[in-house]
Tab-separated table of C-alpha atoms and ligand atoms in Angstrom:
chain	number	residue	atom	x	y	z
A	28	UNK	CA	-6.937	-21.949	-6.157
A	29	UNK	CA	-4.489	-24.305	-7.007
A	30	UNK	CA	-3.326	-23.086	-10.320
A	31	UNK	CA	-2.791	-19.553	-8.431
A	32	UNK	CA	-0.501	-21.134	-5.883
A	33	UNK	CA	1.271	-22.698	-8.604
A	34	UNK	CA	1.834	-19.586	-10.647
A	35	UNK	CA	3.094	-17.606	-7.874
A	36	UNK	CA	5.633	-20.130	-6.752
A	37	UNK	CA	6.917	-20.405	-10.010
A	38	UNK	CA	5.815	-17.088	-12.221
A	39	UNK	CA	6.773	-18.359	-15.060
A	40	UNK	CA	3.095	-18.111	-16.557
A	41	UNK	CA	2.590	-15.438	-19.229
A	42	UNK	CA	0.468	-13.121	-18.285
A	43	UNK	CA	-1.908	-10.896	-20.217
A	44	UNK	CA	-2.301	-8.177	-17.855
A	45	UNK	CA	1.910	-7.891	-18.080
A	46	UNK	CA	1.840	-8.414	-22.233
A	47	UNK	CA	2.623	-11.679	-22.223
A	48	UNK	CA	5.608	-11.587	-20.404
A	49	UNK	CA	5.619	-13.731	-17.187
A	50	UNK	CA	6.069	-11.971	-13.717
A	51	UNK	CA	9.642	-13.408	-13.841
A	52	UNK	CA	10.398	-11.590	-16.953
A	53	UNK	CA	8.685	-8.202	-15.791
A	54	UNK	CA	10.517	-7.997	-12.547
A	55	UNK	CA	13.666	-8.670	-14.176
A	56	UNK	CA	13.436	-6.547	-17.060
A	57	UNK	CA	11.156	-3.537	-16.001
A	58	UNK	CA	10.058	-3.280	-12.379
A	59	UNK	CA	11.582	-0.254	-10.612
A	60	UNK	CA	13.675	0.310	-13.575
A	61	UNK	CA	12.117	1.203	-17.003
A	62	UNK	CA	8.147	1.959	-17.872
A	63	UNK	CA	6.173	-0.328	-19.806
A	64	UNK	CA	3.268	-0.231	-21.941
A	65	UNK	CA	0.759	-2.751	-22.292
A	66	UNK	CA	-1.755	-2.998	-24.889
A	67	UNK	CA	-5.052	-4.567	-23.656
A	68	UNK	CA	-3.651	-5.533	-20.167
A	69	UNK	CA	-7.590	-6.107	-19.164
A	70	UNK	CA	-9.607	-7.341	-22.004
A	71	UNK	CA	-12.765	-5.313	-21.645
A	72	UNK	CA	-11.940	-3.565	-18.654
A	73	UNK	CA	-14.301	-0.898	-18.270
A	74	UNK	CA	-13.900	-0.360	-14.736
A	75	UNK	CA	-15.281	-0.675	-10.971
A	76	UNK	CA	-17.196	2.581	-10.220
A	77	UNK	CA	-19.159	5.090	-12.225
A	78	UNK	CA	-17.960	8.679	-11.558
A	79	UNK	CA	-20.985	9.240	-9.715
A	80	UNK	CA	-19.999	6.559	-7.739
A	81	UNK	CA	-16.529	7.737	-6.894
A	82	UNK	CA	-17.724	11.585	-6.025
A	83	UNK	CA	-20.241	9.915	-3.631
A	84	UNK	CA	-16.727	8.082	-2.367
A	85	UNK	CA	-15.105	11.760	-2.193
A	86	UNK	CA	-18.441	13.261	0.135
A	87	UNK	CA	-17.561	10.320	2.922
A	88	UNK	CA	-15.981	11.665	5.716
A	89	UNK	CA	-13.274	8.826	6.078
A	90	UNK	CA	-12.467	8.749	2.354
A	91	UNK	CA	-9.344	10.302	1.125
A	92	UNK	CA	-10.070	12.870	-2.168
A	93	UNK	CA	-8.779	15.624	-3.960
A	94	UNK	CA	-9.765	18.151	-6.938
A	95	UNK	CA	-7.110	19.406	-9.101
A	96	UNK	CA	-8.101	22.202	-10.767
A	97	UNK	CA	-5.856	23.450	-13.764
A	98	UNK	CA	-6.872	27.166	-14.256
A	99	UNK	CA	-5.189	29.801	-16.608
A	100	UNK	CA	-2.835	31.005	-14.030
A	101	UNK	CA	-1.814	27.638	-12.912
A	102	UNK	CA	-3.217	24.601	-10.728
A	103	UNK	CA	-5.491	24.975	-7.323
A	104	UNK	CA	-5.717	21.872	-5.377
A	105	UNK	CA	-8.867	21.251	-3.065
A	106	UNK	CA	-8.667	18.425	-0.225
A	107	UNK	CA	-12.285	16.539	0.570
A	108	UNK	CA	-14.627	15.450	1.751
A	109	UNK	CA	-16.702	17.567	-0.533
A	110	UNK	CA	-19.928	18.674	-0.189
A	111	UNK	CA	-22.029	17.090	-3.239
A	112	UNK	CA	-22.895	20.435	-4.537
A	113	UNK	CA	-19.247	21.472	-5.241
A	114	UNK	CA	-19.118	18.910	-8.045
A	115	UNK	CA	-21.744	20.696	-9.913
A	116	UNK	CA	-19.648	24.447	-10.019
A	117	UNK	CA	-16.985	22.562	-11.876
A	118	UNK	CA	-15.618	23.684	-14.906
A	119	UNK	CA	-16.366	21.613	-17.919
A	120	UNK	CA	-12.882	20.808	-18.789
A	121	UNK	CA	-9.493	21.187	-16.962
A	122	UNK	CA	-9.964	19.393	-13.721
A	123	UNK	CA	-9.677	15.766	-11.953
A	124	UNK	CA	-11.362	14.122	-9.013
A	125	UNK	CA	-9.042	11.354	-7.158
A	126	UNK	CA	-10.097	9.021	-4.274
A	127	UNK	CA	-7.186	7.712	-2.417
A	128	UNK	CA	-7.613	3.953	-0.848
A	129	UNK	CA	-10.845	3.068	-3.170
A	130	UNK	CA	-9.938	-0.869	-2.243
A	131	UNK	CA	-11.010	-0.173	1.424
A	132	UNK	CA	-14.429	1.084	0.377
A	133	UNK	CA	-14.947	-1.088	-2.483
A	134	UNK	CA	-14.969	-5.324	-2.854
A	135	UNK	CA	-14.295	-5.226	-6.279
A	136	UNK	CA	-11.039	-3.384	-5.797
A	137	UNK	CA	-9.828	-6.783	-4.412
A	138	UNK	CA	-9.908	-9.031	-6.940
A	139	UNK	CA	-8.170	-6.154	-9.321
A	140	UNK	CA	-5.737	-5.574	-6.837
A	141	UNK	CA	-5.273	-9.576	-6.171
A	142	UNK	CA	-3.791	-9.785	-10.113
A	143	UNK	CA	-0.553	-7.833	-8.760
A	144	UNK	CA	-0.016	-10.478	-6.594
A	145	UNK	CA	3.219	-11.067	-8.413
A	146	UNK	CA	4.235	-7.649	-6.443
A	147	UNK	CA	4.697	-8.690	-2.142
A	148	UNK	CA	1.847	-7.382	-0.361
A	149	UNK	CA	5.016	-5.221	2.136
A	150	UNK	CA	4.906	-2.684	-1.162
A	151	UNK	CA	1.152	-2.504	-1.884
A	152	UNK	CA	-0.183	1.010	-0.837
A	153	UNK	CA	-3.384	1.613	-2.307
A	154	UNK	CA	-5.674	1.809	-5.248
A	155	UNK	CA	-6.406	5.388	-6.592
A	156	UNK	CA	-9.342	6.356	-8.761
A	157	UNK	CA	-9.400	9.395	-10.553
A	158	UNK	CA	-11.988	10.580	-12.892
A	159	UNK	CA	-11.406	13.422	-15.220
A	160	UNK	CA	-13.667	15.650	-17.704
A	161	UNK	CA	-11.507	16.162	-21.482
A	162	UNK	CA	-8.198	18.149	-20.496
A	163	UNK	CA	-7.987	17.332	-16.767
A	164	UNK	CA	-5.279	15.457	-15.206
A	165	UNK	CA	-2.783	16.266	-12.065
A	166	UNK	CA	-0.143	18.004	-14.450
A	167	UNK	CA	3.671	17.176	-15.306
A	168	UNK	CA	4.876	15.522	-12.203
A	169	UNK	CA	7.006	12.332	-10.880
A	170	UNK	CA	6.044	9.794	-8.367
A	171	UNK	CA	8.388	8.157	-5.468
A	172	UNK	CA	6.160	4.871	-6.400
A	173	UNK	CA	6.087	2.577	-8.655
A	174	UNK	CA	2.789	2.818	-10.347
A	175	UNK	CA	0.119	0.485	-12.663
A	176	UNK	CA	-1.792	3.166	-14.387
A	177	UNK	CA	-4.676	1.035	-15.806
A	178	UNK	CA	-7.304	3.097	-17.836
A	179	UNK	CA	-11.125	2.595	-17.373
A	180	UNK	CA	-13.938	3.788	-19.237
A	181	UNK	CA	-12.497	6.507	-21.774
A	182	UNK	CA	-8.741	7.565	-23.378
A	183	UNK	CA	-5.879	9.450	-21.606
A	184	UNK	CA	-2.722	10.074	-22.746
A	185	UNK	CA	0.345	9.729	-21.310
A	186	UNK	CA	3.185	11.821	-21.971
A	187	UNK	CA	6.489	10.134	-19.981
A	188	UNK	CA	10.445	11.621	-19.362
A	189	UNK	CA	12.870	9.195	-18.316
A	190	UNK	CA	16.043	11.786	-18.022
A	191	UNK	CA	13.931	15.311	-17.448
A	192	UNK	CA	15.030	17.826	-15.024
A	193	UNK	CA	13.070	17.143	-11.710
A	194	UNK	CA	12.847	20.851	-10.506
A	195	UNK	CA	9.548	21.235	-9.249
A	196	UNK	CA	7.553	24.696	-9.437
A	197	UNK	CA	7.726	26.525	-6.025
A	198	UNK	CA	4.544	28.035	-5.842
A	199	UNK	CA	2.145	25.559	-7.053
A	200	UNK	CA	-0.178	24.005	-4.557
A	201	UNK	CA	0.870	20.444	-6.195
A	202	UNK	CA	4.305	18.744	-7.491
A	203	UNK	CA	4.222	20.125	-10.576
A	204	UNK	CA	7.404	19.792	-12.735
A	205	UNK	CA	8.994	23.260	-14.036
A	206	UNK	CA	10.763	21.620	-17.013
A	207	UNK	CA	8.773	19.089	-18.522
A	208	UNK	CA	9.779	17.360	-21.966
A	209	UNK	CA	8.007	14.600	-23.200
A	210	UNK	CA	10.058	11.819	-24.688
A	211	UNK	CA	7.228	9.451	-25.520
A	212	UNK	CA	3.570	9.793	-26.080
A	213	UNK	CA	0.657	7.341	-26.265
A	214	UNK	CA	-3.344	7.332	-25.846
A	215	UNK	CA	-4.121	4.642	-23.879
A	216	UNK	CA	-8.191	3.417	-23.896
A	217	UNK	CA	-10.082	0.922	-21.553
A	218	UNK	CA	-8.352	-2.174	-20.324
A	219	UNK	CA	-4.853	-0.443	-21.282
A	220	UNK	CA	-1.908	-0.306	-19.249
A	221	UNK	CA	1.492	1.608	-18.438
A	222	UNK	CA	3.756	0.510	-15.626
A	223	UNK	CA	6.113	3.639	-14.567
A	224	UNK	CA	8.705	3.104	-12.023
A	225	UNK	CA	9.442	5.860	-9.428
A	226	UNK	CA	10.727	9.253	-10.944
A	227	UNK	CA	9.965	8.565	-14.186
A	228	UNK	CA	8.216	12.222	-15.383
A	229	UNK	CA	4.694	11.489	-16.634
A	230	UNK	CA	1.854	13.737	-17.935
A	231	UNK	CA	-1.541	12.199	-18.401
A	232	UNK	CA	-4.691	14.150	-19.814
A	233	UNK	CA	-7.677	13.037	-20.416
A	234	UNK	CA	-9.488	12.907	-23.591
A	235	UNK	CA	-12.947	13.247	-23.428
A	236	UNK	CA	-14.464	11.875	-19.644
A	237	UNK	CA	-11.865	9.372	-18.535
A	238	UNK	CA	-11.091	7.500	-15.261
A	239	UNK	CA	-8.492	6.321	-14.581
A	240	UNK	CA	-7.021	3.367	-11.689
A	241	UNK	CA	-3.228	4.091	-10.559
A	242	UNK	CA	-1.908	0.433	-8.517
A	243	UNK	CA	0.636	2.167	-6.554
A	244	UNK	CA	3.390	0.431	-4.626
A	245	UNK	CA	5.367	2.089	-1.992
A	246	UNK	CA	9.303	2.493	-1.556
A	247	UNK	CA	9.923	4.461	2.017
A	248	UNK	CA	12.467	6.554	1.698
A	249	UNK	CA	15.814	5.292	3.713
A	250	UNK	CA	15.486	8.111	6.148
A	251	UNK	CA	11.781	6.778	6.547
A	252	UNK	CA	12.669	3.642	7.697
A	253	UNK	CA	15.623	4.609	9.753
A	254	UNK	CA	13.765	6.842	11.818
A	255	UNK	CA	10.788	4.762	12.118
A	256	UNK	CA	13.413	1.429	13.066
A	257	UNK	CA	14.774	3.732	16.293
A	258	UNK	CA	11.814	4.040	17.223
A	259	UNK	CA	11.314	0.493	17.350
A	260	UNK	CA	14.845	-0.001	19.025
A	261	UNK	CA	13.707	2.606	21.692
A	262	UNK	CA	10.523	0.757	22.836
A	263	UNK	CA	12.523	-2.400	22.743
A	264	UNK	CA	15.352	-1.778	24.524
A	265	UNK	CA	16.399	-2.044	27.887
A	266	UNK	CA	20.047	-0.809	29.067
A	267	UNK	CA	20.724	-1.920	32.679
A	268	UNK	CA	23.039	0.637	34.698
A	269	UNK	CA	23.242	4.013	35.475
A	270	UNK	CA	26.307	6.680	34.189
A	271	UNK	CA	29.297	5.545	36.764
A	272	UNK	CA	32.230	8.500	37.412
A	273	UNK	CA	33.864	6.635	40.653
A	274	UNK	CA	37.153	7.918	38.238
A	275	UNK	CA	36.051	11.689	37.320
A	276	UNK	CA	39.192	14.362	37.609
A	277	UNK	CA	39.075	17.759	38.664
A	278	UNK	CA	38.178	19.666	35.090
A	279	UNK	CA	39.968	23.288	35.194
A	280	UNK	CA	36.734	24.215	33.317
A	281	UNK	CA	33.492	22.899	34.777
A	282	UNK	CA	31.219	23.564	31.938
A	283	UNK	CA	33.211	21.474	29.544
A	284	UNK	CA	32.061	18.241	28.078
A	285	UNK	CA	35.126	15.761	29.112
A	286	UNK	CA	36.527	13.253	26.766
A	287	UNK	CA	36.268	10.741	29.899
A	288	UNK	CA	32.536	11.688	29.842
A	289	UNK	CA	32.298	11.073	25.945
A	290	UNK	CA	33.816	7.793	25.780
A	291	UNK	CA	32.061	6.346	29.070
A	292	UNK	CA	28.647	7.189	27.156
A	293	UNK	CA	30.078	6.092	23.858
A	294	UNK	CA	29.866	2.475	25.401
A	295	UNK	CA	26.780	2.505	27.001
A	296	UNK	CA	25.293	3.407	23.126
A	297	UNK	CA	27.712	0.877	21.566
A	298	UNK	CA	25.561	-1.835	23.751
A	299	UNK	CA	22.542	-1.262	21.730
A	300	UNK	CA	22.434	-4.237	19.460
A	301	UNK	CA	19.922	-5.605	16.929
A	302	UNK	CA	20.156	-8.381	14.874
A	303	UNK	CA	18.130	-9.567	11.759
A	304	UNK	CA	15.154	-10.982	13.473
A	305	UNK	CA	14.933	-7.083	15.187
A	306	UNK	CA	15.007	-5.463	11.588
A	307	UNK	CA	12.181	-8.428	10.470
A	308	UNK	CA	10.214	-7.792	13.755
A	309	UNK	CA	10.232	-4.353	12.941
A	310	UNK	CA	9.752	-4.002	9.381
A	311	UNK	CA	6.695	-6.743	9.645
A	312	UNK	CA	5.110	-4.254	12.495
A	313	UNK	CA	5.774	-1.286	10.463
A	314	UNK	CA	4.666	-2.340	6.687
A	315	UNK	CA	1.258	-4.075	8.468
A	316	UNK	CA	0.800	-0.673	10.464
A	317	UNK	CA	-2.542	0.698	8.947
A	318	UNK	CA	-2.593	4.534	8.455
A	319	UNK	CA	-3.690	6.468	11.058
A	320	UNK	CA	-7.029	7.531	9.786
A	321	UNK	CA	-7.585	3.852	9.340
A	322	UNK	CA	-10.670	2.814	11.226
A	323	UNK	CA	-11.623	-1.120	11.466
A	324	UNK	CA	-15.624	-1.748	12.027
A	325	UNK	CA	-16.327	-4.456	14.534
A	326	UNK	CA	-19.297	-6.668	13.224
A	327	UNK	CA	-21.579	-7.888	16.454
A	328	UNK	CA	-20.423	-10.057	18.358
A	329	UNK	CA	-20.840	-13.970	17.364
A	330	UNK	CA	-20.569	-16.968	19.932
A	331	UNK	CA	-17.211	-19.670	19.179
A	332	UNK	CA	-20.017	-21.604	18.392
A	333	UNK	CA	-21.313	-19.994	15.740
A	334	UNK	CA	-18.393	-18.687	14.797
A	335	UNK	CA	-16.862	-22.195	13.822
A	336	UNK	CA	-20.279	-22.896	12.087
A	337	UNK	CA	-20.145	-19.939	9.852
A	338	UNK	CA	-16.506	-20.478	8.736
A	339	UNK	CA	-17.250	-24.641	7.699
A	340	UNK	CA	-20.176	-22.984	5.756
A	341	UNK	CA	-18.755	-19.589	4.205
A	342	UNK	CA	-14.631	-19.857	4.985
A	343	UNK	CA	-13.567	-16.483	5.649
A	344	UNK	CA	-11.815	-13.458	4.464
A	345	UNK	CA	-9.552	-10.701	5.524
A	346	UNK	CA	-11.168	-7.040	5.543
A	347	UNK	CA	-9.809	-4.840	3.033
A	348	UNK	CA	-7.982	-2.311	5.593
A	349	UNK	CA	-6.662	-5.406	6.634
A	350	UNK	CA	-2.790	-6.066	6.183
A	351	UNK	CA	-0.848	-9.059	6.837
A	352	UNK	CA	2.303	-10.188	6.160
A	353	UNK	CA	4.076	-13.148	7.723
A	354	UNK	CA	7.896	-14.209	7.770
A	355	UNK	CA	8.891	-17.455	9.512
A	356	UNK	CA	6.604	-18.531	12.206
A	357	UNK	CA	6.301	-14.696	12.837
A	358	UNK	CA	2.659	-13.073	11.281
A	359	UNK	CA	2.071	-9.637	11.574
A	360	UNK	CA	-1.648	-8.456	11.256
A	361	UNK	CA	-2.136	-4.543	11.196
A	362	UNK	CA	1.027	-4.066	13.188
A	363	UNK	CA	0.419	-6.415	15.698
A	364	UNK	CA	2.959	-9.461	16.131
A	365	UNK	CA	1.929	-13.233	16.656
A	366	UNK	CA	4.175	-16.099	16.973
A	367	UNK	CA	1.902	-19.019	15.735
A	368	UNK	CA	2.454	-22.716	16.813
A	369	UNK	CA	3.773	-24.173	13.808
A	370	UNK	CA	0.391	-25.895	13.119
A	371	UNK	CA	-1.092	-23.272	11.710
A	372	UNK	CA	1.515	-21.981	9.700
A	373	UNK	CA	0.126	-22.791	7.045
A	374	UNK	CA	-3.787	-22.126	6.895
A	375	UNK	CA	-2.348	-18.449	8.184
A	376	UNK	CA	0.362	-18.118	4.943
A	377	UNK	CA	-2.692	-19.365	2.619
A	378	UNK	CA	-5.204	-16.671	4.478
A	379	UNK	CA	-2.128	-13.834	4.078
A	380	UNK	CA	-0.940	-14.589	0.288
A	381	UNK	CA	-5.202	-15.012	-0.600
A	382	UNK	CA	-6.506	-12.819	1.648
A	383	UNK	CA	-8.947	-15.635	2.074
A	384	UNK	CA	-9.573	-19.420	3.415
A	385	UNK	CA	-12.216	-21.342	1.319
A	386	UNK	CA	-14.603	-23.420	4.041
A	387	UNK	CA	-12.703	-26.300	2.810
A	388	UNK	CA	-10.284	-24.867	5.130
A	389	UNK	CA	-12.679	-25.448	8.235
A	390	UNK	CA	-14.734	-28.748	6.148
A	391	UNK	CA	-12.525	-31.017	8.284
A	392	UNK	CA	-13.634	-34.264	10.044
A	393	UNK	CA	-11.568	-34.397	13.103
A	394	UNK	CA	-11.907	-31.355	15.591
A	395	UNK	CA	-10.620	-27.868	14.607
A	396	UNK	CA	-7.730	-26.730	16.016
A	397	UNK	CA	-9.378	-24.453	18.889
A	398	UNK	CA	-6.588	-22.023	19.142
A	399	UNK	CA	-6.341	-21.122	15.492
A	400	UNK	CA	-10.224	-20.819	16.064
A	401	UNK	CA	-9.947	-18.770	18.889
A	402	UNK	CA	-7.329	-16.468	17.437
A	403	UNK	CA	-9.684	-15.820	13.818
A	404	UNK	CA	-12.389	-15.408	16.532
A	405	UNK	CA	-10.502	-12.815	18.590
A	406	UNK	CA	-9.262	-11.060	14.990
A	407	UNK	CA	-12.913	-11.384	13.506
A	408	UNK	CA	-14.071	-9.389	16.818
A	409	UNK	CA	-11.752	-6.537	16.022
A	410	UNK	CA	-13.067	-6.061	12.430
A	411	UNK	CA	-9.523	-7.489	11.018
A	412	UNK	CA	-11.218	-10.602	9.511
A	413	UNK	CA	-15.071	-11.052	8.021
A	414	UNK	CA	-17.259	-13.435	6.210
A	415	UNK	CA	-17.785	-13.003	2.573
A	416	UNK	CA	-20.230	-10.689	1.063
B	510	SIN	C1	-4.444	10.178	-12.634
B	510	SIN	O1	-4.635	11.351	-13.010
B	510	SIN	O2	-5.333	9.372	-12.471
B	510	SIN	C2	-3.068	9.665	-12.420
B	510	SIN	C3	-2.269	10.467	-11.548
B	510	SIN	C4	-0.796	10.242	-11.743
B	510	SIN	O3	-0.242	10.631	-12.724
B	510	SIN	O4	-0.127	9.708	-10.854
B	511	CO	CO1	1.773	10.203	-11.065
């Protein structure tokens, strides 16, 4: 644990999984501005799920899946859950199966996803397995995200276009770009990598049965975040006073808007004010928002008692729909705000940069601090928090 905290304060560590270069170097150089390939990222990565495994992921109700079917007149695009027996009317070539959000269903998606740690967990969106028979893949397209395409079991290659036309085709049931030209070309096999920024063009296909894991980092759009902020503003406002016309003038046309009228209301919106603790409020409630179809699990219910026992004896964890991001003395856990007393600042930073507290944490001779027990209580009830597996 301690080497981790050191490399993230400082990342300056090479790392394999970036080709040697250290996070500082990759965010400088390439993030969210030119695509990278790494060679071996994962030594002898082949993976987290078999392909059985992930179509049983795309038959779950909750689970987020597509098939993209690339047929001679185009592409068809099918949403799950599917029923098991689709999977075996599939072509033999020509088609891909992703599952959106496999690190919610999956444990082992953690620790993969825990590597990009040099990333801020405010842009992680999701983990995305795909599987594909030889000659399937989603087709010429761009992404608004940046995107770790690491390749499991099997070879895909990539075709990529930093300066193509963007034009998508109007019909197709999927982005598909109209004007496609490859610039660069590689096969990439298990354990290798390519980093592509957002709206780089990129074509992957597979060759022979691949799968393949896409680390995808969101960037809301500006409109996105504007809209979503007045919506913020409008819950948290509150405007004293009532429209006052103790001055109006007779108006030779009484359906006109007056000028009087315009600049009286003019002021009452130019009171609206927000400063930068608003925007951090906000944008902490908003990033740690789950999506809607998120559902959290509440475990059955546990005593303080026991509670406190458990955590000395396994530490705890925080589930993987969880999100939580912290700025200040301000944490935000799956949109909910809490102002912490200072003391546990830092147990709650470790448990949001880690996603988990060792039971060193709670191993302590003098008493625990009972609100910061009372509060992982209250979140453990809810099904934000768990014990380890
Ligand atoms: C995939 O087919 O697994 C990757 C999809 C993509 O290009 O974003
Ligand atoms: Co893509």
């Amino acid at each position: 644990m301690k080497k981790i905290s050191k490399f993230a304060k400082s990342g300056t560590i090479p790392l394999q999984l970036l080709g040697g270069l250290t996070p500082k170097e990759f965010l400088s150089e390439y993030w969210h501005k030119k695509p990278l390939l790494i060679r071996n990222a994962i030594p002898e990565f082949t993976g987290l799920l078999s392909p059985e495994e992930l179509a049983g992921l795309a038959c779950e109700e909750e689970v987020q899946s597509r098939l993209v079917i690339k047929t001679n007149n185009g592409w068809e695009l099918e949403h799950g859950p599917f029923d098991e027996r689709r999977f075996s009317k599939l072509p033999q070539t020509d088609w891909t199966l992703l599952v959106q959000e496999v690190n919610f269903h999956l444990n082992e998606a953690q620790s993969l996803i825990g590597r990009f740690n040099f990333i801020p967990h405010a842009r992680l969106d999701d983990l995305m397995v795909s599987y594909a028979p030889h000659g399937g893949g989603v087709g010429p397209h761009f992404d608004s995200y940046d995107v770790f395409l690491l390749q499991g079991v099997g070879k895909r290659s990539w075709k990529i276009g930093e300066n193509c036309d963007l034009t998508l085709v109007e019909e197709a049931p999927l982005r598909i770009l109209k004007n496609f030209e490859s610039e660069q070309e590689w096969i990439l096999e298990a354990g290798d990598m390519l980093y592509l920024p957002p709206h780089v063009a990129h074509w992957g296909i597979a060759v022979g049965d691949c799968m393949t894991y896409s680390i995808g980092f969101r960037a809301p759009s500006e409109q996105e975040l504007a809209v979503e902020f007045l919506s913020y503003v409008q819950e948290a406002c509150q405007l004293e006073g009532r429209y006052k016309d103790p001055d109006l003038k007779f108006q030779k046309h009484p359906a006109q808007i007056s000028s009087d009228m315009v600049s009286k209301v003019t002021g009452i919106i130019n009171k609206l004010e927000w400063s930068s603790k608003d925007v951090s409020c906000f944008l902490g409630c908003y990033l740690s928002e789950p999506k809607p179809h998120v559902v959290f699990s509440r475990p059955r219910s546990i005593n303080p008692g026991r509670f406190q026992a458990k955590l000395r004896k396994e530490g705890v964890e925080l589930s993987s729909q969880t999100i939580f991001l912290f700025r200040g003395d301000a944490f935000f856990m799956n949109g909910e705000l809490l102002e912490v007393d200072k003391r546990w600042r830092k147990t709650l930073r470790t448990l949001a940069d880690w996603r988990s507290l060792g039971p060193e944490w709670f191993d302590v001779q003098e008493e625990l601090d009972q609100g910061l027990l009372g509060q992982l209580h209250e979140w453990y009830a809810a099904g934000y928090l768990k014990f380890p597996d």
